[in-house]
Structures are given as structure tokens and as C-alpha cells.
PDB file of C-alpha atoms and ligand atoms in Angstrom:
ATOM      1  CA  MET A   1      -1.796 -11.240 -13.357  1.00  0.00           C
ATOM      2  CA  THR A   2      -2.929 -14.697 -14.458  1.00  0.00           C
ATOM      3  CA  ASN A   3      -4.484 -17.257 -12.031  1.00  0.00           C
ATOM      4  CA  ASP A   4      -5.983 -20.444 -12.520  1.00  0.00           C
ATOM      5  CA  SER A   5      -6.918 -22.339  -9.333  1.00  0.00           C
ATOM      6  CA  ALA A   6      -6.197 -25.648 -11.087  1.00  0.00           C
ATOM      7  CA  ASP A   7      -2.829 -24.627 -12.516  1.00  0.00           C
ATOM      8  CA  THR A   8      -1.792 -22.827  -9.338  1.00  0.00           C
ATOM      9  CA  LYS A   9      -1.251 -25.866  -7.554  1.00  0.00           C
ATOM     10  CA  THR A  10       1.769 -26.709  -9.389  1.00  0.00           C
ATOM     11  CA  LEU A  11       3.571 -23.367  -8.761  1.00  0.00           C
ATOM     12  CA  ALA A  12       6.357 -22.860  -6.343  1.00  0.00           C
ATOM     13  CA  ILE A  13       5.341 -21.679  -3.089  1.00  0.00           C
ATOM     14  CA  ARG A  14       6.729 -18.525  -1.507  1.00  0.00           C
ATOM     15  CA  GLU A  15       8.270 -19.172   2.005  1.00  0.00           C
ATOM     16  CA  LEU A  16       8.415 -16.555   4.733  1.00  0.00           C
ATOM     17  CA  LEU A  17      11.882 -14.886   4.201  1.00  0.00           C
ATOM     18  CA  GLY A  18      11.634 -12.393   7.259  1.00  0.00           C
ATOM     19  CA  ILE A  19       9.276 -10.482   9.477  1.00  0.00           C
ATOM     20  CA  THR A  20       9.237  -7.103  10.909  1.00  0.00           C
ATOM     21  CA  PRO A  21       6.788  -5.113  13.130  1.00  0.00           C
ATOM     22  CA  GLY A  22       7.924  -2.049  11.765  1.00  0.00           C
ATOM     23  CA  ILE A  23       9.127   0.970  13.997  1.00  0.00           C
ATOM     24  CA  PRO A  24       7.130   3.712  15.716  1.00  0.00           C
ATOM     25  CA  ALA A  25       7.315   6.935  13.796  1.00  0.00           C
ATOM     26  CA  SER A  26       5.917  10.402  13.462  1.00  0.00           C
ATOM     27  CA  ASP A  27       5.189  12.225  10.042  1.00  0.00           C
ATOM     28  CA  GLY A  28       3.171  14.987   8.809  1.00  0.00           C
ATOM     29  CA  ALA A  29       2.661  17.544  11.345  1.00  0.00           C
ATOM     30  CA  GLY A  30       3.037  14.748  14.195  1.00  0.00           C
ATOM     31  CA  VAL A  31       0.887  12.042  13.230  1.00  0.00           C
ATOM     32  CA  ARG A  32       1.923   8.743  15.208  1.00  0.00           C
ATOM     33  CA  LEU A  33       2.117   5.856  13.035  1.00  0.00           C
ATOM     34  CA  THR A  34       3.982   2.479  12.384  1.00  0.00           C
ATOM     35  CA  ARG A  35       6.556   2.611   9.470  1.00  0.00           C
ATOM     36  CA  ILE A  36       6.652  -0.919   8.242  1.00  0.00           C
ATOM     37  CA  ILE A  37       8.370  -0.538   4.889  1.00  0.00           C
ATOM     38  CA  GLY A  38      10.812   2.484   4.564  1.00  0.00           C
ATOM     39  CA  SER A  39      12.358   1.738   7.953  1.00  0.00           C
ATOM     40  CA  PRO A  40      16.077   0.953   9.090  1.00  0.00           C
ATOM     41  CA  GLN A  41      14.834  -2.597   9.398  1.00  0.00           C
ATOM     42  CA  LEU A  42      13.404  -2.717   5.811  1.00  0.00           C
ATOM     43  CA  ASP A  43      14.376   0.122   3.713  1.00  0.00           C
ATOM     44  CA  MET A  44      12.363  -0.823   0.717  1.00  0.00           C
ATOM     45  CA  LEU A  45      11.250  -3.823  -1.232  1.00  0.00           C
ATOM     46  CA  ASP A  46      11.554  -2.713  -5.057  1.00  0.00           C
ATOM     47  CA  PRO A  47       8.947  -1.418  -6.224  1.00  0.00           C
ATOM     48  CA  LEU A  48       7.424  -1.069  -2.609  1.00  0.00           C
ATOM     49  CA  LEU A  49       9.013   2.081  -1.107  1.00  0.00           C
ATOM     50  CA  LEU A  50       7.084   2.520   2.059  1.00  0.00           C
ATOM     51  CA  LEU A  51       4.184   1.275   3.923  1.00  0.00           C
ATOM     52  CA  ASP A  52       2.763   3.134   6.919  1.00  0.00           C
ATOM     53  CA  CYS A  53      -0.070   1.934   9.281  1.00  0.00           C
ATOM     54  CA  PHE A  54      -1.876   4.440  11.390  1.00  0.00           C
ATOM     55  CA  GLU A  55      -4.211   3.306  14.124  1.00  0.00           C
ATOM     56  CA  SER A  56      -5.268   5.317  17.062  1.00  0.00           C
ATOM     57  CA  ASP A  57      -8.345   6.535  18.799  1.00  0.00           C
ATOM     58  CA  ASP A  58      -6.461   9.199  20.489  1.00  0.00           C
ATOM     59  CA  PRO A  59      -6.890  12.443  18.327  1.00  0.00           C
ATOM     60  CA  ASP A  60      -3.594  13.830  19.698  1.00  0.00           C
ATOM     61  CA  ASP A  61      -1.798  11.060  17.504  1.00  0.00           C
ATOM     62  CA  TYR A  62      -3.590  12.087  14.399  1.00  0.00           C
ATOM     63  CA  ILE A  63      -5.340  15.453  14.479  1.00  0.00           C
ATOM     64  CA  ALA A  64      -2.347  17.458  13.146  1.00  0.00           C
ATOM     65  CA  GLY A  65      -2.792  15.406   9.961  1.00  0.00           C
ATOM     66  CA  PHE A  66      -0.474  15.907   6.922  1.00  0.00           C
ATOM     67  CA  PRO A  67      -0.560  19.369   5.893  1.00  0.00           C
ATOM     68  CA  SER A  68       0.491  20.604   2.424  1.00  0.00           C
ATOM     69  CA  HIS A  69       3.454  18.648   1.082  1.00  0.00           C
ATOM     70  CA  PRO A  70       4.769  17.419  -2.436  1.00  0.00           C
ATOM     71  CA  HIS A  71       5.180  14.034  -3.932  1.00  0.00           C
ATOM     72  CA  ARG A  72       7.313  13.307  -7.207  1.00  0.00           C
ATOM     73  CA  GLY A  73       8.154  10.033  -8.839  1.00  0.00           C
ATOM     74  CA  PHE A  74       5.942   7.559  -7.410  1.00  0.00           C
ATOM     75  CA  GLU A  75       2.457   6.424  -6.415  1.00  0.00           C
ATOM     76  CA  THR A  76       0.624   6.732  -2.782  1.00  0.00           C
ATOM     77  CA  VAL A  77      -2.063   4.183  -2.049  1.00  0.00           C
ATOM     78  CA  THR A  78      -4.177   5.148   0.815  1.00  0.00           C
ATOM     79  CA  TYR A  79      -6.470   2.488   2.251  1.00  0.00           C
ATOM     80  CA  LEU A  80      -8.784   3.653   5.141  1.00  0.00           C
ATOM     81  CA  LEU A  81     -10.093   0.896   7.513  1.00  0.00           C
ATOM     82  CA  ALA A  82     -11.828   3.314  10.012  1.00  0.00           C
ATOM     83  CA  GLY A  83     -12.156   7.139  10.265  1.00  0.00           C
ATOM     84  CA  ARG A  84     -12.282   9.750   7.495  1.00  0.00           C
ATOM     85  CA  LEU A  85      -9.392  11.507   5.649  1.00  0.00           C
ATOM     86  CA  ARG A  86     -10.011  14.756   3.730  1.00  0.00           C
ATOM     87  CA  HIS A  87      -7.553  15.273   0.707  1.00  0.00           C
ATOM     88  CA  LYS A  88      -6.864  18.524  -1.192  1.00  0.00           C
ATOM     89  CA  ASP A  89      -4.341  19.029  -3.915  1.00  0.00           C
ATOM     90  CA  ASN A  90      -2.684  22.028  -5.960  1.00  0.00           C
ATOM     91  CA  THR A  91      -4.926  21.397  -8.925  1.00  0.00           C
ATOM     92  CA  GLY A  92      -8.118  22.084  -6.938  1.00  0.00           C
ATOM     93  CA  ARG A  93      -8.978  18.471  -6.350  1.00  0.00           C
ATOM     94  CA  GLU A  94     -10.565  17.633  -3.060  1.00  0.00           C
ATOM     95  CA  GLY A  95     -12.356  14.557  -1.564  1.00  0.00           C
ATOM     96  CA  VAL A  96     -12.884  12.463   1.569  1.00  0.00           C
ATOM     97  CA  ILE A  97     -11.624   8.976   1.899  1.00  0.00           C
ATOM     98  CA  GLU A  98     -14.064   6.946   3.896  1.00  0.00           C
ATOM     99  CA  PRO A  99     -13.924   3.331   5.582  1.00  0.00           C
ATOM    100  CA  GLY A 100     -13.107   0.768   2.987  1.00  0.00           C
ATOM    101  CA  GLY A 101     -12.178   3.430   0.448  1.00  0.00           C
ATOM    102  CA  VAL A 102      -8.973   3.617  -1.623  1.00  0.00           C
ATOM    103  CA  GLN A 103      -7.118   6.525  -2.970  1.00  0.00           C
ATOM    104  CA  TRP A 104      -4.613   5.536  -5.671  1.00  0.00           C
ATOM    105  CA  MET A 105      -2.704   8.637  -6.263  1.00  0.00           C
ATOM    106  CA  THR A 106      -0.187   8.754  -9.191  1.00  0.00           C
ATOM    107  CA  ALA A 107       2.248  11.664  -8.083  1.00  0.00           C
ATOM    108  CA  ALA A 108       4.360  11.275 -11.118  1.00  0.00           C
ATOM    109  CA  ARG A 109       5.966  14.648 -11.927  1.00  0.00           C
ATOM    110  CA  GLY A 110       4.395  16.199  -9.117  1.00  0.00           C
ATOM    111  CA  ILE A 111       1.473  16.793  -6.836  1.00  0.00           C
ATOM    112  CA  ILE A 112       1.323  19.062  -3.808  1.00  0.00           C
ATOM    113  CA  HIS A 113      -1.527  17.983  -1.411  1.00  0.00           C
ATOM    114  CA  SER A 114      -2.629  17.788   2.220  1.00  0.00           C
ATOM    115  CA  GLU A 115      -4.249  14.848   4.068  1.00  0.00           C
ATOM    116  CA  MET A 116      -6.147  15.883   7.109  1.00  0.00           C
ATOM    117  CA  PRO A 117      -8.336  13.753   9.517  1.00  0.00           C
ATOM    118  CA  GLU A 118     -12.047  14.719   8.883  1.00  0.00           C
ATOM    119  CA  GLN A 119     -12.814  13.884  12.496  1.00  0.00           C
ATOM    120  CA  ALA A 120     -12.045  15.329  16.067  1.00  0.00           C
ATOM    121  CA  GLU A 121     -12.291  12.011  17.757  1.00  0.00           C
ATOM    122  CA  GLY A 122     -12.774   8.510  17.371  1.00  0.00           C
ATOM    123  CA  LEU A 123     -10.715   5.811  15.611  1.00  0.00           C
ATOM    124  CA  LEU A 124      -8.532   6.422  12.649  1.00  0.00           C
ATOM    125  CA  ARG A 125      -7.000   3.360  11.106  1.00  0.00           C
ATOM    126  CA  GLY A 126      -5.578   2.811   7.695  1.00  0.00           C
ATOM    127  CA  PHE A 127      -2.560   2.254   5.623  1.00  0.00           C
ATOM    128  CA  GLN A 128      -0.441   4.189   3.043  1.00  0.00           C
ATOM    129  CA  LEU A 129       1.708   2.392   0.582  1.00  0.00           C
ATOM    130  CA  TRP A 130       4.151   3.907  -1.792  1.00  0.00           C
ATOM    131  CA  ILE A 131       4.821   2.197  -5.077  1.00  0.00           C
ATOM    132  CA  ASN A 132       7.682   3.342  -7.315  1.00  0.00           C
ATOM    133  CA  LEU A 133       7.168   4.369 -10.755  1.00  0.00           C
ATOM    134  CA  PRO A 134       9.515   3.311 -13.871  1.00  0.00           C
ATOM    135  CA  ALA A 135      11.635   6.000 -14.895  1.00  0.00           C
ATOM    136  CA  ALA A 136       9.769   6.306 -18.173  1.00  0.00           C
ATOM    137  CA  GLU A 137       6.603   7.333 -16.078  1.00  0.00           C
ATOM    138  CA  LYS A 138       8.233   9.459 -13.227  1.00  0.00           C
ATOM    139  CA  MET A 139       7.544  12.617 -15.075  1.00  0.00           C
ATOM    140  CA  SER A 140       4.047  12.056 -16.651  1.00  0.00           C
ATOM    141  CA  GLU A 141       0.849  13.654 -15.808  1.00  0.00           C
ATOM    142  CA  PRO A 142      -0.267  13.041 -12.310  1.00  0.00           C
ATOM    143  CA  GLY A 143      -3.590  11.087 -11.902  1.00  0.00           C
ATOM    144  CA  TYR A 144      -6.034   9.421  -9.469  1.00  0.00           C
ATOM    145  CA  GLN A 145      -7.756   6.346  -9.184  1.00  0.00           C
ATOM    146  CA  GLU A 146     -10.471   6.496  -6.386  1.00  0.00           C
ATOM    147  CA  PHE A 147     -12.877   3.936  -5.134  1.00  0.00           C
ATOM    148  CA  ASN A 148     -15.326   3.674  -2.268  1.00  0.00           C
ATOM    149  CA  SER A 149     -15.990   0.592  -0.248  1.00  0.00           C
ATOM    150  CA  HIS A 150     -18.799  -0.157  -2.738  1.00  0.00           C
ATOM    151  CA  GLN A 151     -16.420  -0.081  -5.572  1.00  0.00           C
ATOM    152  CA  ILE A 152     -14.139  -2.567  -4.141  1.00  0.00           C
ATOM    153  CA  PRO A 153     -15.499  -6.029  -5.202  1.00  0.00           C
ATOM    154  CA  GLN A 154     -15.690  -8.424  -2.450  1.00  0.00           C
ATOM    155  CA  GLU A 155     -15.265 -12.215  -3.063  1.00  0.00           C
ATOM    156  CA  ARG A 156     -17.042 -14.663  -0.549  1.00  0.00           C
ATOM    157  CA  HIS A 157     -15.970 -18.138  -0.224  1.00  0.00           C
ATOM    158  CA  ALA A 158     -18.186 -20.964   1.154  1.00  0.00           C
ATOM    159  CA  ASN A 159     -15.888 -21.234   4.194  1.00  0.00           C
ATOM    160  CA  GLY A 160     -16.552 -17.750   5.078  1.00  0.00           C
ATOM    161  CA  THR A 161     -13.431 -16.086   3.701  1.00  0.00           C
ATOM    162  CA  ILE A 162     -13.946 -12.597   2.470  1.00  0.00           C
ATOM    163  CA  VAL A 163     -11.321 -11.183   0.004  1.00  0.00           C
ATOM    164  CA  ARG A 164     -11.612  -7.323  -0.862  1.00  0.00           C
ATOM    165  CA  VAL A 165      -9.865  -6.982  -4.238  1.00  0.00           C
ATOM    166  CA  ILE A 166      -8.293  -3.464  -4.522  1.00  0.00           C
ATOM    167  CA  ALA A 167      -5.870  -4.444  -7.372  1.00  0.00           C
ATOM    168  CA  GLY A 168      -4.927  -7.699  -9.329  1.00  0.00           C
ATOM    169  CA  THR A 169      -7.128 -10.549  -9.965  1.00  0.00           C
ATOM    170  CA  THR A 170      -7.780 -13.602  -7.643  1.00  0.00           C
ATOM    171  CA  ALA A 171      -7.944 -17.220  -8.361  1.00  0.00           C
ATOM    172  CA  ALA A 172     -11.651 -17.172  -8.720  1.00  0.00           C
ATOM    173  CA  GLY A 173     -11.350 -14.243 -11.276  1.00  0.00           C
ATOM    174  CA  THR A 174     -12.479 -11.174  -9.174  1.00  0.00           C
ATOM    175  CA  GLN A 175     -10.681  -8.211 -10.538  1.00  0.00           C
ATOM    176  CA  GLY A 176      -9.713  -5.176  -8.632  1.00  0.00           C
ATOM    177  CA  PRO A 177     -10.421  -1.738 -10.023  1.00  0.00           C
ATOM    178  CA  ALA A 178      -7.069  -0.176  -9.518  1.00  0.00           C
ATOM    179  CA  THR A 179      -4.446  -0.823 -12.226  1.00  0.00           C
ATOM    180  CA  ARG A 180      -0.977   0.051 -13.140  1.00  0.00           C
ATOM    181  CA  PRO A 181       0.452  -1.995 -16.084  1.00  0.00           C
ATOM    182  CA  SER A 182       4.182  -1.178 -15.289  1.00  0.00           C
ATOM    183  CA  THR A 183       4.121  -2.614 -11.763  1.00  0.00           C
ATOM    184  CA  ASP A 184       1.151  -5.020 -12.140  1.00  0.00           C
ATOM    185  CA  PRO A 185       0.175  -4.482  -8.416  1.00  0.00           C
ATOM    186  CA  LEU A 186      -1.872  -7.015  -6.487  1.00  0.00           C
ATOM    187  CA  TYR A 187      -3.558  -5.582  -3.321  1.00  0.00           C
ATOM    188  CA  LEU A 188      -6.029  -7.873  -1.375  1.00  0.00           C
ATOM    189  CA  ASP A 189      -7.577  -7.430   1.920  1.00  0.00           C
ATOM    190  CA  VAL A 190      -8.442 -10.860   3.325  1.00  0.00           C
ATOM    191  CA  ASP A 191     -10.758 -12.088   6.212  1.00  0.00           C
ATOM    192  CA  LEU A 192      -9.885 -15.601   6.884  1.00  0.00           C
ATOM    193  CA  PRO A 193     -11.720 -17.915   9.330  1.00  0.00           C
ATOM    194  CA  ALA A 194      -9.721 -19.533  12.226  1.00  0.00           C
ATOM    195  CA  GLY A 195      -7.721 -22.440  10.469  1.00  0.00           C
ATOM    196  CA  ALA A 196      -8.738 -21.601   7.093  1.00  0.00           C
ATOM    197  CA  ASP A 197      -6.302 -21.703   4.098  1.00  0.00           C
ATOM    198  CA  PHE A 198      -6.024 -19.178   1.394  1.00  0.00           C
ATOM    199  CA  ALA A 199      -3.679 -19.286  -1.829  1.00  0.00           C
ATOM    200  CA  GLN A 200      -3.099 -16.733  -4.548  1.00  0.00           C
ATOM    201  CA  ALA A 201      -0.733 -16.878  -7.485  1.00  0.00           C
ATOM    202  CA  VAL A 202       1.720 -13.988  -7.589  1.00  0.00           C
ATOM    203  CA  PRO A 203       4.178 -14.015 -10.615  1.00  0.00           C
ATOM    204  CA  ALA A 204       7.805 -14.655  -9.756  1.00  0.00           C
ATOM    205  CA  SER A 205       8.637 -11.134 -11.166  1.00  0.00           C
ATOM    206  CA  HIS A 206       6.789  -9.492  -8.094  1.00  0.00           C
ATOM    207  CA  ALA A 207       7.976  -8.432  -4.667  1.00  0.00           C
ATOM    208  CA  CYS A 208       5.254  -9.743  -2.217  1.00  0.00           C
ATOM    209  CA  VAL A 209       4.507  -9.143   1.402  1.00  0.00           C
ATOM    210  CA  VAL A 210       1.755 -10.081   3.869  1.00  0.00           C
ATOM    211  CA  PHE A 211       0.665  -7.784   6.759  1.00  0.00           C
ATOM    212  CA  VAL A 212      -1.407  -9.234   9.522  1.00  0.00           C
ATOM    213  CA  VAL A 213      -4.211  -6.813  10.686  1.00  0.00           C
ATOM    214  CA  ASP A 214      -5.968  -9.335  12.957  1.00  0.00           C
ATOM    215  CA  GLY A 215      -5.238 -12.729  14.338  1.00  0.00           C
ATOM    216  CA  SER A 216      -2.184 -14.602  12.932  1.00  0.00           C
ATOM    217  CA  LEU A 217      -1.089 -16.502  10.036  1.00  0.00           C
ATOM    218  CA  ASP A 218       0.995 -19.474   9.156  1.00  0.00           C
ATOM    219  CA  VAL A 219       2.873 -19.136   5.969  1.00  0.00           C
ATOM    220  CA  GLY A 220       3.909 -21.277   3.100  1.00  0.00           C
ATOM    221  CA  THR A 221       4.720 -25.085   3.220  1.00  0.00           C
ATOM    222  CA  SER A 222       6.904 -24.628   6.397  1.00  0.00           C
ATOM    223  CA  MET A 223       3.933 -23.057   8.144  1.00  0.00           C
ATOM    224  CA  ALA A 224       6.304 -20.269   9.571  1.00  0.00           C
ATOM    225  CA  ALA A 225       4.448 -18.094  11.990  1.00  0.00           C
ATOM    226  CA  LEU A 226       3.465 -14.478  11.114  1.00  0.00           C
ATOM    227  CA  PRO A 227       2.105 -12.864  14.368  1.00  0.00           C
ATOM    228  CA  LEU A 228      -0.345  -9.826  14.594  1.00  0.00           C
ATOM    229  CA  ARG A 229       0.682  -6.516  13.228  1.00  0.00           C
ATOM    230  CA  HIS A 230       3.762  -7.829  11.708  1.00  0.00           C
ATOM    231  CA  LEU A 231       4.695  -7.801   8.000  1.00  0.00           C
ATOM    232  CA  GLY A 232       6.207 -10.862   6.377  1.00  0.00           C
ATOM    233  CA  VAL A 233       8.418 -10.513   3.379  1.00  0.00           C
ATOM    234  CA  LEU A 234       7.806 -13.570   1.024  1.00  0.00           C
ATOM    235  CA  GLY A 235      10.658 -15.346  -0.707  1.00  0.00           C
ATOM    236  CA  PRO A 236      10.904 -16.327  -4.391  1.00  0.00           C
ATOM    237  CA  GLY A 237       8.011 -18.432  -5.983  1.00  0.00           C
ATOM    238  CA  GLU A 238       4.786 -18.067  -7.850  1.00  0.00           C
ATOM    239  CA  ARG A 239       2.237 -18.848  -5.292  1.00  0.00           C
ATOM    240  CA  VAL A 240       1.229 -17.456  -1.766  1.00  0.00           C
ATOM    241  CA  GLN A 241      -0.197 -19.812   0.574  1.00  0.00           C
ATOM    242  CA  VAL A 242      -1.293 -19.037   4.233  1.00  0.00           C
ATOM    243  CA  ARG A 243      -3.392 -20.562   6.965  1.00  0.00           C
ATOM    244  CA  ALA A 244      -5.067 -18.508   9.598  1.00  0.00           C
ATOM    245  CA  GLY A 245      -4.203 -19.478  13.322  1.00  0.00           C
ATOM    246  CA  ALA A 246      -6.302 -20.497  15.982  1.00  0.00           C
ATOM    247  CA  SER A 247      -8.649 -17.325  15.589  1.00  0.00           C
ATOM    248  CA  ALA A 248      -9.904 -15.517  12.664  1.00  0.00           C
ATOM    249  CA  SER A 249      -7.407 -13.453  10.784  1.00  0.00           C
ATOM    250  CA  ARG A 250      -7.286 -10.432   8.618  1.00  0.00           C
ATOM    251  CA  PHE A 251      -4.429  -9.693   6.412  1.00  0.00           C
ATOM    252  CA  LEU A 252      -3.212  -7.510   3.485  1.00  0.00           C
ATOM    253  CA  LEU A 253      -1.509  -9.305   0.738  1.00  0.00           C
ATOM    254  CA  ILE A 254       0.505  -6.707  -1.473  1.00  0.00           C
ATOM    255  CA  ALA A 255       2.711  -7.535  -4.514  1.00  0.00           C
ATOM    256  CA  ALA A 256       4.077  -5.599  -7.338  1.00  0.00           C
ATOM    257  CA  LYS A 257       6.587  -6.272 -10.187  1.00  0.00           C
ATOM    258  CA  ARG A 258      10.174  -5.245  -9.567  1.00  0.00           C
ATOM    259  CA  LEU A 259      11.488  -2.282 -11.514  1.00  0.00           C
ATOM    260  CA  GLU A 260      15.132  -3.129 -11.136  1.00  0.00           C
ATOM    261  CA  GLU A 261      16.160   0.417 -11.530  1.00  0.00           C
ATOM    262  CA  PRO A 262      18.388   2.760  -9.646  1.00  0.00           C
ATOM    263  CA  VAL A 263      16.585   4.560  -6.854  1.00  0.00           C
ATOM    264  CA  ALA A 264      17.490   8.147  -5.566  1.00  0.00           C
ATOM    265  CA  ARG A 265      15.203   8.894  -2.677  1.00  0.00           C
ATOM    266  CA  HIS A 266      14.974  12.146  -0.454  1.00  0.00           C
ATOM    267  CA  GLY A 267      11.766  12.530   1.671  1.00  0.00           C
ATOM    268  CA  PRO A 268       8.576  12.852  -0.656  1.00  0.00           C
ATOM    269  CA  PHE A 269      10.835  12.535  -3.977  1.00  0.00           C
ATOM    270  CA  VAL A 270      11.950   9.237  -5.513  1.00  0.00           C
ATOM    271  CA  MET A 271      13.887   9.456  -8.755  1.00  0.00           C
ATOM    272  CA  ASN A 272      16.555   7.434 -10.394  1.00  0.00           C
ATOM    273  CA  THR A 273      19.507   9.833  -9.839  1.00  0.00           C
ATOM    274  CA  GLU A 274      20.727  12.371  -7.298  1.00  0.00           C
ATOM    275  CA  ALA A 275      20.490  15.133 -10.031  1.00  0.00           C
ATOM    276  CA  GLU A 276      16.841  14.396 -10.503  1.00  0.00           C
ATOM    277  CA  ILE A 277      16.266  14.850  -6.801  1.00  0.00           C
ATOM    278  CA  VAL A 278      18.019  18.131  -6.774  1.00  0.00           C
ATOM    279  CA  GLN A 279      15.851  19.046  -9.741  1.00  0.00           C
ATOM    280  CA  ALA A 280      12.802  17.992  -7.881  1.00  0.00           C
ATOM    281  CA  PHE A 281      13.536  20.397  -4.853  1.00  0.00           C
ATOM    282  CA  ASN A 282      14.421  23.170  -7.412  1.00  0.00           C
ATOM    283  CA  ASP A 283      11.115  22.530  -9.221  1.00  0.00           C
ATOM    284  CA  TYR A 284       9.165  22.252  -5.952  1.00  0.00           C
ATOM    285  CA  ARG A 285      10.706  25.768  -4.525  1.00  0.00           C
ATOM    286  CA  SER A 286      10.112  27.533  -7.999  1.00  0.00           C
ATOM    287  CA  ASN A 287       6.642  26.584  -7.985  1.00  0.00           C
ATOM    288  CA  ARG A 288       6.957  24.146 -10.885  1.00  0.00           C
ATOM    289  CA  PHE A 289       4.897  21.364  -9.524  1.00  0.00           C
TER     290      PHE A 289
HETATM  291 FE1   FE B   1       1.007  12.663   0.745  1.00  0.00          FE
END
């Protein structure tokens, strides 16, 4: 991702193409969440396959967690804002994701894991994003990129803006620790003071979305309204430009390079063909993960 604050001013600005609040959903052993991408309203946005938001201080909504389940063919990116989530997989790997922490899991040819709340009460709040892998990487070795809150660089602007850079590079040159050359992801968590502007170059090759965590935003040259807890799908262009509304705003800006490959998808398996999905089920049942 290349950025130059002087050059970006000439780039075509991405306008707001559509908005969705997502739909209430239940997953795992009964975790209540909002499915923002991967819903009937927004099936996928190549290569973004799914975006879930979980946010509750009622343990009944989350305590059952996500017991042992497989993934193949893509990456899961878990970003926690509040609470603690314990992760365990079939290679013996185990850890706890804490507030401000990110687990970038490349499931690739297969991981079986559980994701369980490490808390009996209190607020659990976070996001899980699924990013597709190109055909050439779907059956590669699984891997992790894990970062606690101190390992996520924070860029502070004079006007009070704070940008947490999980992946990609900002106009000021702050680089996020998570990388994936094939999809060149950008993942920013931005605090924007009331009325403040924010701009970021995002290559035309990338799908791009904005999710409003707090407050509201006006998007693009048309200043189209993007309300609280809504996802905005941004149209073609090379630059994202948003302004916070009457109160301070917090938002996620997520972008990744389109793969433009066929997608065959069933539950936790995302491949290119139906035959590969059948193979994934067979491999999982035969303990070949
Ligand atoms: Fe999972």
C-alpha cells in the first residue's frame, strides 16, 4: 500500500455505495452477534467473506463461546475491544486475546480450534473478519500473526485523532504489524474528534468498507451519512475521505485486494470449487486437518 499525503489529494475519492446494519445472528454454541458481512443483505465483498460484531454485557449472550470447529481456505481476524477470549487449536497452540489485541489466523489447509470467553461476566466486545485466500494459498501451512494492544502502533494527530494500525500503512507512514501480500490488507481503528476529517489512500484494486463503532460519519465528497453501528460499502476510487458527525466517532476502516476467483463456500470452508468443499468435509471427518 503506498501513501503520500501530498499525492493523495489528486486521487479519486470513494463515495458511499450502500449501508447495512447487518442482521442479528447466533453462531458457535449460541453466541449472539451481529453479522455484518456474510448476511443475506451483503453476502461477501471479495475478498471480505464475513464480518461479525459481538457486543454484550449479558453472559448468556456469549458464555457458550465457539467450541471446537474447523476452518479451511481463508483467514480469520479477531480484534477485541473489551473482554478476553481464549483460543486453543489442534496443534496444541493456546492463548488469550485481550482488549486491543488482534489474532490474525491463516487457517489455510486447516485448523480446528475453539474460541471461548475467558470471563463469566462483564462486557465482551469485538469483531471477527474473514478474509479469503487465493487458490494458490488455500492449502498452504496454517499460521498466526498475534499482537497485543502494545504491539499495535497508534498514530496521534494534532487534532486529537488516534489511528490504531493493525494492517497497512497510513498517509503519515505508520505501518501495521499484520501482513498478507496476496490481499494487501488495510485494517485501521480510528478515533475521530467531532467534526474532524480523516483521509486514507486505498488502491483501486481493493474492496473497502467502514464500520461505525461510535458516533457517526459523513462519507466522501457527497458527505453521505453513515450512522452508528452501520457498515458502509465504499465505491470505486483510490482515496477514502470521512468526517466525524456532531460527536466524536470511532470507526474501523477495512480494505483488501480483490482476488477475482470463483468462491465455493459452506460453513467454515471457503474454497474455489464444490469438489474442494466435499474434499474439506471428507478431510475433516477423516482427521486430516
Ligand atoms: Fe473459528
